[in-house]
Amino acid sequence: MIKRLIPLIFLLTACGTAQGSTETQELRYQGSVGAVTFPELAEDLGYLKPVKLKWIGNTISGPQDIQAAATGQTDFGGAFNGAVIKLIAAKAPIKAVISYYGSDQNSYLGYYALDGSPIRSARDLVGKKVGMNTLGAHAEAVLKEYLKRGGVSPEEAKQVEEVVVPPVNTEQALRQKQIDVAVLGGILRDKALERGGIHPLFKDVDLFGNFSAGTYVLTDRFIARNPGTTKKFVDGVAKAIQWTQTHSREEVVAKFKDIIARRHRNEDATSVGYWKSSGVTANGGVIAAQEFQRWIDWLEGSGEIKPGQVKAANAFTNAYNPFAGGAR
């Protein structure tokens, strides 16, 4: 009997090894200067093993990051959900697999004007310039929603000029009156407020409350060819998100600074000292359908995508997230 089992055990082991070997154990990605992404944190905490990350450069634009993933330049990318929807509408074969950033009372995007500015309402923005890091993403979508709720017509909204300004230069552009309103978040917002002379016109959380805003995406082809790697990636990132949700701010900041120091990219770790929260509302980054439906409705209403062109259920999956279904 034992002799009969030996060939079967050998066959099952060999098949398992062969199947695992066909899946990639290296993920190419873009990082962010002076910041630690959740995949980077997951790798450092050992949650991705045996998968390893390969850094190929940095990005400051979510739309560019997911475009790179869609075209195969990287294996995953992250962006505002509205940008993900627009890329799917453009026939990009991608799927969102986990939320990785959002807005809450600690982490949010604020729209700031100089003290003494005549801008006090949405209508006051007509004919004015608003500086933001990129177009077609979070900052632009929130601005347009603010204008809509403020009674600004679509034709009037076209007269609000959205100006792309590098994040590190946005505050200076505002103070020099090159723009009328600056979109600021994180350390750049906090440092600007410390210097004084500016005040918020509104914040994204004023409009939507606490919400997860962006997701990491993989291509359909990558998921089909690498289900095991996909599971490991989402599982690791979900655990890294929960690690920040269940550890003190001081522990998270210390870990981020340590990671930045050890990766030797010649960058300043000052910004992570201002970290307060990820803004991710769901445990482990589980995606809620409303986080996509809200922006699908908005994009359809603004004419940027056709009605029914993108279905929320087809844009994301929680199938690989260990915290889906309320697990902890």
mmCIF file of N, CA, C and O in Angstrom, residues 173-221:
data_model
loop_
_atom_site.group_PDB
_atom_site.id
_atom_site.type_symbol
_atom_site.label_atom_id
_atom_site.label_comp_id
_atom_site.label_asym_id
_atom_site.label_seq_id
_atom_site.Cartn_x
_atom_site.Cartn_y
_atom_site.Cartn_z
ATOM 1 N N ALA A 173 3.247 79.021 -5.614
ATOM 2 C CA ALA A 173 2.454 79.577 -6.709
ATOM 3 C C ALA A 173 1.248 80.338 -6.162
ATOM 4 O O ALA A 173 0.860 81.381 -6.702
ATOM 5 N N LEU A 174 0.658 79.831 -5.090
ATOM 6 C CA LEU A 174 -0.480 80.514 -4.472
ATOM 7 C C LEU A 174 -0.046 81.829 -3.844
ATOM 8 O O LEU A 174 -0.677 82.873 -4.060
ATOM 9 N N ARG A 175 1.036 81.793 -3.083
ATOM 10 C CA ARG A 175 1.488 83.004 -2.384
ATOM 11 C C ARG A 175 1.969 84.079 -3.356
ATOM 12 O O ARG A 175 1.872 85.274 -3.068
ATOM 13 N N GLN A 176 2.455 83.666 -4.518
ATOM 14 C CA GLN A 176 2.887 84.627 -5.535
ATOM 15 C C GLN A 176 1.744 85.026 -6.458
ATOM 16 O O GLN A 176 1.943 85.760 -7.424
ATOM 17 N N LYS A 177 0.555 84.505 -6.163
ATOM 18 C CA LYS A 177 -0.679 84.816 -6.883
ATOM 19 C C LYS A 177 -0.636 84.408 -8.356
ATOM 20 O O LYS A 177 -1.290 85.011 -9.201
ATOM 21 N N GLN A 178 0.134 83.353 -8.618
ATOM 22 C CA GLN A 178 0.117 82.768 -9.963
ATOM 23 C C GLN A 178 -1.133 81.914 -10.146
ATOM 24 O O GLN A 178 -1.573 81.675 -11.271
ATOM 25 N N ILE A 179 -1.674 81.441 -9.028
ATOM 26 C CA ILE A 179 -2.947 80.726 -9.019
ATOM 27 C C ILE A 179 -3.799 81.342 -7.911
ATOM 28 O O ILE A 179 -3.287 82.040 -7.034
ATOM 29 N N ASP A 180 -5.094 81.102 -7.969
ATOM 30 C CA ASP A 180 -6.007 81.695 -6.984
ATOM 31 C C ASP A 180 -6.355 80.728 -5.853
ATOM 32 O O ASP A 180 -6.671 81.167 -4.751
ATOM 33 N N VAL A 181 -6.306 79.439 -6.150
ATOM 34 C CA VAL A 181 -6.587 78.410 -5.150
ATOM 35 C C VAL A 181 -5.579 77.286 -5.336
ATOM 36 O O VAL A 181 -5.261 76.906 -6.468
ATOM 37 N N ALA A 182 -5.078 76.749 -4.220
ATOM 38 C CA ALA A 182 -4.102 75.662 -4.264
ATOM 39 C C ALA A 182 -4.683 74.412 -3.624
ATOM 40 O O ALA A 182 -5.283 74.477 -2.548
ATOM 41 N N VAL A 183 -4.510 73.278 -4.294
ATOM 42 C CA VAL A 183 -4.934 72.000 -3.733
ATOM 43 C C VAL A 183 -3.737 71.415 -2.983
ATOM 44 O O VAL A 183 -2.696 71.147 -3.578
ATOM 45 N N LEU A 184 -3.899 71.239 -1.670
ATOM 46 C CA LEU A 184 -2.790 70.785 -0.837
ATOM 47 C C LEU A 184 -3.213 69.614 0.044
ATOM 48 O O LEU A 184 -4.340 69.560 0.527
ATOM 49 N N GLY A 185 -2.264 68.690 0.247
ATOM 50 C CA GLY A 185 -2.520 67.566 1.128
ATOM 51 C C GLY A 185 -1.249 67.165 1.854
ATOM 52 O O GLY A 185 -0.141 67.553 1.475
ATOM 53 N N GLY A 186 -1.385 66.390 2.920
ATOM 54 C CA GLY A 186 -0.238 65.853 3.626
ATOM 55 C C GLY A 186 0.686 66.902 4.196
ATOM 56 O O GLY A 186 0.270 67.957 4.678
ATOM 57 N N ILE A 187 1.994 66.621 4.118
ATOM 58 C CA ILE A 187 3.003 67.508 4.680
ATOM 59 C C ILE A 187 2.972 68.887 4.031
ATOM 60 O O ILE A 187 3.185 69.902 4.698
ATOM 61 N N LEU A 188 2.684 68.951 2.732
ATOM 62 C CA LEU A 188 2.671 70.243 2.038
ATOM 63 C C LEU A 188 1.547 71.123 2.572
ATOM 64 O O LEU A 188 1.715 72.338 2.723
ATOM 65 N N ARG A 189 0.425 70.515 2.883
ATOM 66 C CA ARG A 189 -0.693 71.257 3.481
ATOM 67 C C ARG A 189 -0.333 71.713 4.892
ATOM 68 O O ARG A 189 -0.526 72.878 5.255
ATOM 69 N N ASP A 190 0.191 70.776 5.687
ATOM 70 C CA ASP A 190 0.482 71.096 7.085
ATOM 71 C C ASP A 190 1.549 72.174 7.220
ATOM 72 O O ASP A 190 1.452 73.070 8.071
ATOM 73 N N LYS A 191 2.587 72.105 6.380
ATOM 74 C CA LYS A 191 3.636 73.124 6.439
ATOM 75 C C LYS A 191 3.108 74.486 5.992
ATOM 76 O O LYS A 191 3.468 75.521 6.557
ATOM 77 N N ALA A 192 2.262 74.482 4.979
ATOM 78 C CA ALA A 192 1.686 75.739 4.502
ATOM 79 C C ALA A 192 0.810 76.372 5.578
ATOM 80 O O ALA A 192 0.835 77.592 5.787
ATOM 81 N N LEU A 193 0.048 75.559 6.282
ATOM 82 C CA LEU A 193 -0.812 76.071 7.351
ATOM 83 C C LEU A 193 0.028 76.601 8.513
ATOM 84 O O LEU A 193 -0.345 77.597 9.150
ATOM 85 N N GLU A 194 1.156 75.951 8.789
ATOM 86 C CA GLU A 194 2.045 76.435 9.848
ATOM 87 C C GLU A 194 2.571 77.832 9.531
ATOM 88 O O GLU A 194 2.732 78.671 10.419
ATOM 89 N N ARG A 195 2.830 78.078 8.244
ATOM 90 C CA ARG A 195 3.348 79.393 7.840
ATOM 91 C C ARG A 195 2.254 80.456 7.866
ATOM 92 O O ARG A 195 2.540 81.657 7.908
ATOM 93 N N GLY A 196 1.006 80.031 7.816
ATOM 94 C CA GLY A 196 -0.112 80.954 7.937
ATOM 95 C C GLY A 196 -0.406 81.729 6.669
ATOM 96 O O GLY A 196 0.246 81.572 5.628
ATOM 97 N N GLY A 197 -1.431 82.566 6.738
ATOM 98 C CA GLY A 197 -1.786 83.403 5.606
ATOM 99 C C GLY A 197 -2.699 82.757 4.592
ATOM 100 O O GLY A 197 -3.034 83.371 3.573
ATOM 101 N N ILE A 198 -3.128 81.519 4.843
ATOM 102 C CA ILE A 198 -4.045 80.835 3.934
ATOM 103 C C ILE A 198 -5.166 80.202 4.747
ATOM 104 O O ILE A 198 -5.032 79.981 5.953
ATOM 105 N N HIS A 199 -6.258 79.905 4.085
ATOM 106 C CA HIS A 199 -7.381 79.255 4.754
ATOM 107 C C HIS A 199 -8.095 78.340 3.763
ATOM 108 O O HIS A 199 -8.018 78.557 2.548
ATOM 109 N N PRO A 200 -8.784 77.308 4.267
ATOM 110 C CA PRO A 200 -9.466 76.384 3.349
ATOM 111 C C PRO A 200 -10.765 76.969 2.810
ATOM 112 O O PRO A 200 -11.565 77.529 3.567
ATOM 113 N N LEU A 201 -10.918 76.843 1.502
ATOM 114 C CA LEU A 201 -12.198 77.160 0.876
ATOM 115 C C LEU A 201 -13.148 75.987 1.119
ATOM 116 O O LEU A 201 -14.312 76.166 1.485
ATOM 117 N N PHE A 202 -12.627 74.766 0.933
ATOM 118 C CA PHE A 202 -13.362 73.541 1.244
ATOM 119 C C PHE A 202 -12.383 72.369 1.236
ATOM 120 O O PHE A 202 -11.231 72.506 0.816
ATOM 121 N N LYS A 203 -12.850 71.209 1.729
ATOM 122 C CA LYS A 203 -12.062 69.985 1.751
ATOM 123 C C LYS A 203 -12.863 68.871 1.092
ATOM 124 O O LYS A 203 -14.107 68.933 1.050
ATOM 125 N N ASP A 204 -12.166 67.865 0.595
ATOM 126 C CA ASP A 204 -12.903 66.769 -0.049
ATOM 127 C C ASP A 204 -13.816 66.050 0.939
ATOM 128 O O ASP A 204 -14.922 65.617 0.578
ATOM 129 N N VAL A 205 -13.413 65.964 2.212
ATOM 130 C CA VAL A 205 -14.268 65.290 3.199
ATOM 131 C C VAL A 205 -15.517 66.101 3.528
ATOM 132 O O VAL A 205 -16.496 65.557 4.042
ATOM 133 N N ASP A 206 -15.495 67.406 3.223
ATOM 134 C CA ASP A 206 -16.701 68.214 3.409
ATOM 135 C C ASP A 206 -17.805 67.754 2.467
ATOM 136 O O ASP A 206 -18.998 67.852 2.781
ATOM 137 N N LEU A 207 -17.400 67.255 1.312
ATOM 138 C CA LEU A 207 -18.367 66.834 0.298
ATOM 139 C C LEU A 207 -18.800 65.386 0.468
ATOM 140 O O LEU A 207 -19.973 65.055 0.286
ATOM 141 N N PHE A 208 -17.849 64.509 0.796
ATOM 142 C CA PHE A 208 -18.133 63.075 0.770
ATOM 143 C C PHE A 208 -17.993 62.362 2.108
ATOM 144 O O PHE A 208 -18.264 61.162 2.196
ATOM 145 N N GLY A 209 -17.566 63.066 3.154
ATOM 146 C CA GLY A 209 -17.283 62.378 4.400
ATOM 147 C C GLY A 209 -16.012 61.550 4.242
ATOM 148 O O GLY A 209 -15.250 61.738 3.293
ATOM 149 N N ASN A 210 -15.776 60.630 5.166
ATOM 150 C CA ASN A 210 -14.612 59.749 5.042
ATOM 151 C C ASN A 210 -14.845 58.759 3.907
ATOM 152 O O ASN A 210 -15.909 58.130 3.835
ATOM 153 N N PHE A 211 -13.877 58.601 3.028
ATOM 154 C CA PHE A 211 -14.044 57.664 1.913
ATOM 155 C C PHE A 211 -12.704 57.185 1.386
ATOM 156 O O PHE A 211 -11.718 57.920 1.384
ATOM 157 N N SER A 212 -12.661 55.915 0.960
ATOM 158 C CA SER A 212 -11.504 55.393 0.237
ATOM 159 C C SER A 212 -11.600 55.920 -1.185
ATOM 160 O O SER A 212 -12.677 55.889 -1.790
ATOM 161 N N ALA A 213 -10.482 56.390 -1.712
ATOM 162 C CA ALA A 213 -10.542 57.116 -2.980
ATOM 163 C C ALA A 213 -9.783 56.478 -4.128
ATOM 164 O O ALA A 213 -10.083 56.745 -5.288
ATOM 165 N N GLY A 214 -8.785 55.648 -3.821
ATOM 166 C CA GLY A 214 -7.964 55.103 -4.896
ATOM 167 C C GLY A 214 -7.647 53.637 -4.691
ATOM 168 O O GLY A 214 -7.675 53.124 -3.564
ATOM 169 N N THR A 215 -7.355 52.959 -5.789
ATOM 170 C CA THR A 215 -7.097 51.515 -5.744
ATOM 171 C C THR A 215 -5.858 51.146 -6.547
ATOM 172 O O THR A 215 -5.467 51.848 -7.481
ATOM 173 N N TYR A 216 -5.267 50.019 -6.175
ATOM 174 C CA TYR A 216 -4.210 49.412 -6.987
ATOM 175 C C TYR A 216 -4.879 48.548 -8.042
ATOM 176 O O TYR A 216 -5.884 47.872 -7.759
ATOM 177 N N VAL A 217 -4.329 48.572 -9.255
ATOM 178 C CA VAL A 217 -4.893 47.779 -10.340
ATOM 179 C C VAL A 217 -3.855 46.817 -10.903
ATOM 180 O O VAL A 217 -2.648 47.077 -10.856
ATOM 181 N N LEU A 218 -4.359 45.711 -11.427
ATOM 182 C CA LEU A 218 -3.569 44.738 -12.175
ATOM 183 C C LEU A 218 -4.281 44.518 -13.502
ATOM 184 O O LEU A 218 -5.481 44.768 -13.615
ATOM 185 N N THR A 219 -3.572 44.050 -14.500
ATOM 186 C CA THR A 219 -4.236 43.748 -15.768
ATOM 187 C C THR A 219 -4.952 42.404 -15.653
ATOM 188 O O THR A 219 -4.554 41.531 -14.869
ATOM 189 N N ASP A 220 -5.999 42.241 -16.449
ATOM 190 C CA ASP A 220 -6.724 40.969 -16.467
ATOM 191 C C ASP A 220 -5.780 39.834 -16.853
ATOM 192 O O ASP A 220 -5.868 38.721 -16.323
ATOM 193 N N ARG A 221 -4.878 40.134 -17.767
ATOM 194 C CA ARG A 221 -3.928 39.118 -18.227
ATOM 195 C C ARG A 221 -2.996 38.686 -17.092
ATOM 196 O O ARG A 221 -2.735 37.491 -16.913
#
